[in-house]
PDB file of C-alpha atoms in Angstrom:
ATOM      1  CA  MET A   1      -0.311   0.160  -0.084  1.00  0.00           C
ATOM      2  CA  ASN A   2       2.780   2.243   0.718  1.00  0.00           C
ATOM      3  CA  LEU A   3       4.366   1.505  -2.606  1.00  0.00           C
ATOM      4  CA  LEU A   4       1.281   2.742  -4.580  1.00  0.00           C
ATOM      5  CA  LEU A   5       0.687   5.705  -2.187  1.00  0.00           C
ATOM      6  CA  ARG A   6       4.314   6.633  -3.189  1.00  0.00           C
ATOM      7  CA  TRP A   7       3.465   6.314  -6.812  1.00  0.00           C
ATOM      8  CA  ALA A   8       0.625   8.160  -7.042  1.00  0.00           C
ATOM      9  CA  SER A   9       2.177  10.921  -5.247  1.00  0.00           C
ATOM     10  CA  SER A  10       4.959  10.829  -8.032  1.00  0.00           C
ATOM     11  CA  LEU A  11       2.463  10.811 -11.029  1.00  0.00           C
ATOM     12  CA  SER A  12       1.000  13.751  -9.208  1.00  0.00           C
ATOM     13  CA  LEU A  13       4.057  15.630  -9.148  1.00  0.00           C
ATOM     14  CA  LEU A  14       4.788  15.112 -12.303  1.00  0.00           C
ATOM     15  CA  LEU A  15       1.540  15.783 -13.721  1.00  0.00           C
ATOM     16  CA  ILE A  16       1.802  19.377 -12.043  1.00  0.00           C
ATOM     17  CA  LEU A  17       5.088  20.104 -13.002  1.00  0.00           C
ATOM     18  CA  SER A  18       4.744  19.103 -16.787  1.00  0.00           C
ATOM     19  CA  ALA A  19       1.311  21.368 -16.447  1.00  0.00           C
ATOM     20  CA  GLY A  20       3.352  24.351 -15.149  1.00  0.00           C
ATOM     21  CA  PRO A  21       5.346  25.793 -17.985  1.00  0.00           C
ATOM     22  CA  VAL A  22       1.734  25.378 -20.486  1.00  0.00           C
ATOM     23  CA  SER A  23      -0.102  27.240 -17.714  1.00  0.00           C
ATOM     24  CA  ALA A  24       2.862  29.443 -17.613  1.00  0.00           C
ATOM     25  CA  GLN A  25       3.368  30.165 -21.594  1.00  0.00           C
ATOM     26  CA  SER A  26      -0.657  30.448 -21.928  1.00  0.00           C
ATOM     27  CA  SER A  27      -0.200  33.432 -19.109  1.00  0.00           C
ATOM     28  CA  SER A  28       2.383  34.907 -20.749  1.00  0.00           C
ATOM     29  CA  THR A  29       0.713  34.984 -24.130  1.00  0.00           C
ATOM     30  CA  ALA A  30      -2.582  36.139 -22.756  1.00  0.00           C
ATOM     31  CA  ALA A  31      -0.585  38.948 -20.742  1.00  0.00           C
ATOM     32  CA  THR A  32       1.563  40.336 -24.002  1.00  0.00           C
ATOM     33  CA  ALA A  33      -1.541  40.467 -25.998  1.00  0.00           C
ATOM     34  CA  ALA A  34      -3.815  42.400 -23.147  1.00  0.00           C
ATOM     35  CA  SER A  35      -0.467  45.143 -23.424  1.00  0.00           C
ATOM     36  CA  ALA A  36       0.383  44.917 -26.526  1.00  0.00           C
ATOM     37  CA  HIS A  37       1.953  48.026 -28.614  1.00  0.00           C
ATOM     38  CA  VAL A  38       0.253  49.208 -31.385  1.00  0.00           C
ATOM     39  CA  VAL A  39       0.988  51.858 -34.392  1.00  0.00           C
ATOM     40  CA  VAL A  40      -1.751  53.766 -35.815  1.00  0.00           C
ATOM     41  CA  HIS A  41      -1.335  55.615 -39.084  1.00  0.00           C
ATOM     42  CA  LYS A  42      -4.466  57.698 -39.806  1.00  0.00           C
ATOM     43  CA  SER A  43      -5.247  61.624 -40.984  1.00  0.00           C
ATOM     44  CA  PRO A  44      -4.697  64.176 -38.086  1.00  0.00           C
ATOM     45  CA  THR A  45      -8.395  65.533 -38.975  1.00  0.00           C
ATOM     46  CA  CYS A  46     -10.028  62.082 -38.514  1.00  0.00           C
ATOM     47  CA  GLY A  47     -12.299  62.577 -35.706  1.00  0.00           C
ATOM     48  CA  CYS A  48     -13.630  58.587 -35.529  1.00  0.00           C
ATOM     49  CA  CYS A  49      -9.949  57.120 -35.819  1.00  0.00           C
ATOM     50  CA  THR A  50      -8.909  59.312 -32.592  1.00  0.00           C
ATOM     51  CA  LYS A  51     -12.201  57.517 -31.133  1.00  0.00           C
ATOM     52  CA  TRP A  52     -10.759  54.144 -31.688  1.00  0.00           C
ATOM     53  CA  VAL A  53      -7.509  54.898 -30.763  1.00  0.00           C
ATOM     54  CA  GLU A  54      -8.948  55.702 -27.067  1.00  0.00           C
ATOM     55  CA  HIS A  55     -10.958  52.517 -27.365  1.00  0.00           C
ATOM     56  CA  LEU A  56      -7.862  50.386 -27.413  1.00  0.00           C
ATOM     57  CA  ARG A  57      -6.390  52.464 -24.691  1.00  0.00           C
ATOM     58  CA  SER A  58      -9.270  51.834 -22.777  1.00  0.00           C
ATOM     59  CA  ASN A  59      -8.627  48.406 -23.510  1.00  0.00           C
ATOM     60  CA  GLY A  60      -5.375  48.043 -22.058  1.00  0.00           C
ATOM     61  CA  PHE A  61      -3.303  48.635 -25.820  1.00  0.00           C
ATOM     62  CA  THR A  62      -0.699  51.249 -25.622  1.00  0.00           C
ATOM     63  CA  VAL A  63      -0.730  53.162 -28.936  1.00  0.00           C
ATOM     64  CA  GLU A  64       1.907  55.419 -30.778  1.00  0.00           C
ATOM     65  CA  VAL A  65       0.005  57.271 -33.164  1.00  0.00           C
ATOM     66  CA  HIS A  66       1.267  58.495 -36.783  1.00  0.00           C
ATOM     67  CA  ASP A  67      -0.730  61.127 -38.001  1.00  0.00           C
ATOM     68  CA  GLU A  68      -0.441  61.379 -41.943  1.00  0.00           C
ATOM     69  CA  ALA A  69      -1.663  63.313 -44.516  1.00  0.00           C
ATOM     70  CA  ASP A  70      -1.533  60.129 -46.776  1.00  0.00           C
ATOM     71  CA  VAL A  71      -2.132  56.960 -45.122  1.00  0.00           C
ATOM     72  CA  ALA A  72      -2.171  55.133 -48.672  1.00  0.00           C
ATOM     73  CA  PRO A  73       1.542  54.038 -48.934  1.00  0.00           C
ATOM     74  CA  SER A  74       1.060  53.027 -45.112  1.00  0.00           C
ATOM     75  CA  LYS A  75      -1.978  50.741 -46.343  1.00  0.00           C
ATOM     76  CA  ARG A  76       0.332  49.396 -49.681  1.00  0.00           C
ATOM     77  CA  ARG A  77       3.377  48.704 -47.574  1.00  0.00           C
ATOM     78  CA  LEU A  78       1.408  46.500 -44.825  1.00  0.00           C
ATOM     79  CA  GLY A  79      -0.069  44.855 -47.709  1.00  0.00           C
ATOM     80  CA  VAL A  80      -3.812  45.703 -47.036  1.00  0.00           C
ATOM     81  CA  PRO A  81      -6.293  44.766 -49.939  1.00  0.00           C
ATOM     82  CA  ALA A  82      -7.792  47.743 -51.438  1.00  0.00           C
ATOM     83  CA  PRO A  83     -11.375  46.804 -51.421  1.00  0.00           C
ATOM     84  CA  MET A  84     -10.730  46.068 -47.160  1.00  0.00           C
ATOM     85  CA  ALA A  85      -9.904  49.613 -46.742  1.00  0.00           C
ATOM     86  CA  SER A  86     -11.267  52.520 -44.181  1.00  0.00           C
ATOM     87  CA  CYS A  87      -9.600  55.461 -42.767  1.00  0.00           C
ATOM     88  CA  HIS A  88      -6.801  54.386 -40.393  1.00  0.00           C
ATOM     89  CA  THR A  89      -4.420  51.336 -40.465  1.00  0.00           C
ATOM     90  CA  ALA A  90      -2.644  49.997 -37.543  1.00  0.00           C
ATOM     91  CA  GLU A  91       0.331  47.625 -36.871  1.00  0.00           C
ATOM     92  CA  VAL A  92       0.204  45.324 -33.754  1.00  0.00           C
ATOM     93  CA  GLY A  93       2.414  41.980 -33.609  1.00  0.00           C
ATOM     94  CA  GLY A  94       3.282  41.336 -36.898  1.00  0.00           C
ATOM     95  CA  TYR A  95       0.071  42.337 -38.412  1.00  0.00           C
ATOM     96  CA  PHE A  96      -1.979  44.923 -39.896  1.00  0.00           C
ATOM     97  CA  VAL A  97      -5.929  45.833 -38.462  1.00  0.00           C
ATOM     98  CA  GLU A  98      -7.242  47.874 -40.817  1.00  0.00           C
ATOM     99  CA  GLY A  99     -10.432  50.273 -39.645  1.00  0.00           C
ATOM    100  CA  HIS A 100     -12.935  49.852 -36.509  1.00  0.00           C
ATOM    101  CA  VAL A 101     -11.822  46.260 -35.294  1.00  0.00           C
ATOM    102  CA  PRO A 102     -12.750  46.021 -31.862  1.00  0.00           C
ATOM    103  CA  ALA A 103      -9.753  45.256 -29.028  1.00  0.00           C
ATOM    104  CA  ALA A 104     -11.562  41.957 -28.525  1.00  0.00           C
ATOM    105  CA  ASP A 105     -10.700  40.864 -31.832  1.00  0.00           C
ATOM    106  CA  ILE A 106      -7.303  42.246 -31.734  1.00  0.00           C
ATOM    107  CA  ARG A 107      -6.372  40.314 -28.204  1.00  0.00           C
ATOM    108  CA  ARG A 108      -7.913  37.270 -30.078  1.00  0.00           C
ATOM    109  CA  LEU A 109      -5.775  37.284 -33.032  1.00  0.00           C
ATOM    110  CA  LEU A 110      -2.779  38.000 -30.543  1.00  0.00           C
ATOM    111  CA  THR A 111      -3.528  35.233 -28.527  1.00  0.00           C
ATOM    112  CA  GLN A 112      -4.270  32.775 -30.896  1.00  0.00           C
ATOM    113  CA  ARG A 113      -1.699  34.379 -33.501  1.00  0.00           C
ATOM    114  CA  PRO A 114      -3.070  32.370 -37.047  1.00  0.00           C
ATOM    115  CA  ALA A 115      -0.851  32.340 -39.813  1.00  0.00           C
ATOM    116  CA  ILE A 116      -2.616  35.635 -41.972  1.00  0.00           C
ATOM    117  CA  ARG A 117      -1.706  39.060 -42.149  1.00  0.00           C
ATOM    118  CA  GLY A 118      -3.941  41.190 -40.928  1.00  0.00           C
ATOM    119  CA  LEU A 119      -7.760  41.502 -40.037  1.00  0.00           C
ATOM    120  CA  ALA A 120     -10.051  44.084 -41.496  1.00  0.00           C
ATOM    121  CA  VAL A 121     -13.235  46.300 -41.226  1.00  0.00           C
ATOM    122  CA  PRO A 122     -13.777  47.965 -44.635  1.00  0.00           C
ATOM    123  CA  GLY A 123     -15.789  50.878 -44.557  1.00  0.00           C
ATOM    124  CA  MET A 124     -16.987  52.618 -41.454  1.00  0.00           C
ATOM    125  CA  PRO A 125     -19.847  50.268 -39.805  1.00  0.00           C
ATOM    126  CA  ALA A 126     -22.446  52.032 -37.619  1.00  0.00           C
ATOM    127  CA  GLY A 127     -21.859  51.152 -33.998  1.00  0.00           C
ATOM    128  CA  SER A 128     -18.189  49.582 -34.390  1.00  0.00           C
ATOM    129  CA  PRO A 129     -15.686  51.194 -32.164  1.00  0.00           C
ATOM    130  CA  GLY A 130     -14.853  54.815 -32.640  1.00  0.00           C
ATOM    131  CA  MET A 131     -18.154  54.505 -34.686  1.00  0.00           C
ATOM    132  CA  GLU A 132     -20.391  54.572 -31.708  1.00  0.00           C
ATOM    133  CA  LEU A 133     -24.611  55.657 -31.977  1.00  0.00           C
ATOM    134  CA  PRO A 134     -26.272  57.460 -29.218  1.00  0.00           C
ATOM    135  CA  ASP A 135     -28.566  54.950 -28.662  1.00  0.00           C
ATOM    136  CA  GLY A 136     -25.806  52.127 -28.059  1.00  0.00           C
ATOM    137  CA  ARG A 137     -27.204  50.482 -31.477  1.00  0.00           C
ATOM    138  CA  VAL A 138     -24.320  48.177 -33.316  1.00  0.00           C
ATOM    139  CA  ALA A 139     -25.590  47.892 -37.600  1.00  0.00           C
ATOM    140  CA  PRO A 140     -23.872  44.126 -38.446  1.00  0.00           C
ATOM    141  CA  TYR A 141     -20.384  44.513 -39.934  1.00  0.00           C
ATOM    142  CA  THR A 142     -17.843  41.633 -40.123  1.00  0.00           C
ATOM    143  CA  VAL A 143     -14.045  41.578 -39.086  1.00  0.00           C
ATOM    144  CA  HIS A 144     -12.201  39.829 -41.950  1.00  0.00           C
ATOM    145  CA  GLN A 145      -9.299  38.147 -41.977  1.00  0.00           C
ATOM    146  CA  VAL A 146      -6.831  38.729 -44.922  1.00  0.00           C
ATOM    147  CA  ASP A 147      -4.659  35.169 -45.478  1.00  0.00           C
ATOM    148  CA  GLY A 148      -0.964  35.545 -46.756  1.00  0.00           C
ATOM    149  CA  ASP A 149      -2.453  35.354 -50.780  1.00  0.00           C
ATOM    150  CA  GLY A 150      -5.171  37.642 -50.239  1.00  0.00           C
ATOM    151  CA  THR A 151      -7.665  35.404 -49.366  1.00  0.00           C
ATOM    152  CA  VAL A 152     -10.092  37.120 -46.946  1.00  0.00           C
ATOM    153  CA  SER A 153     -12.685  34.833 -44.963  1.00  0.00           C
ATOM    154  CA  ASP A 154     -14.648  36.037 -41.478  1.00  0.00           C
ATOM    155  CA  PHE A 155     -13.001  36.589 -38.120  1.00  0.00           C
ATOM    156  CA  ALA A 156     -15.704  37.639 -36.349  1.00  0.00           C
ATOM    157  CA  ARG A 157     -19.138  39.027 -36.333  1.00  0.00           C
ATOM    158  CA  HIS A 158     -20.523  41.679 -34.914  1.00  0.00           C
ATOM    159  CA  GLY A 159     -24.186  43.156 -34.026  1.00  0.00           C
ATOM    160  CA  GLN A 160     -25.879  40.315 -35.339  1.00  0.00           C
TER     161      GLN A 160
END
């Protein structure tokens, strides 16, 4: 019986020790995603872009803003497809983030680390972060993911 108890204790200790680094790695990834540094390229006169930056900051991101008279060169450099364009473009964790993408979706992107180029919300959907409506409504919109080959698919849906 004593041998069985020692074996069970050893097995328990082994399981705890082997799970430790995985748990720490997951916590580290989540912490990195929560405190990620975002570089935003926007027009100096864009009010909704400024509101989106405030949305990111209020959700724990540090944000560096680059006011640019023409953001098109930044979009081209980052590989944002023209049909996915919006009023501002951001860089975070090796990805582009185009338009009014919610902070929660950026956090999910940084936690999951999919093999894509970035996320995009084309246009300026009513109720999206930075485009809030006084009554709190959110018009249906999709956050798209852009794969390495330019293929576009759904990453998240909001306002459904």
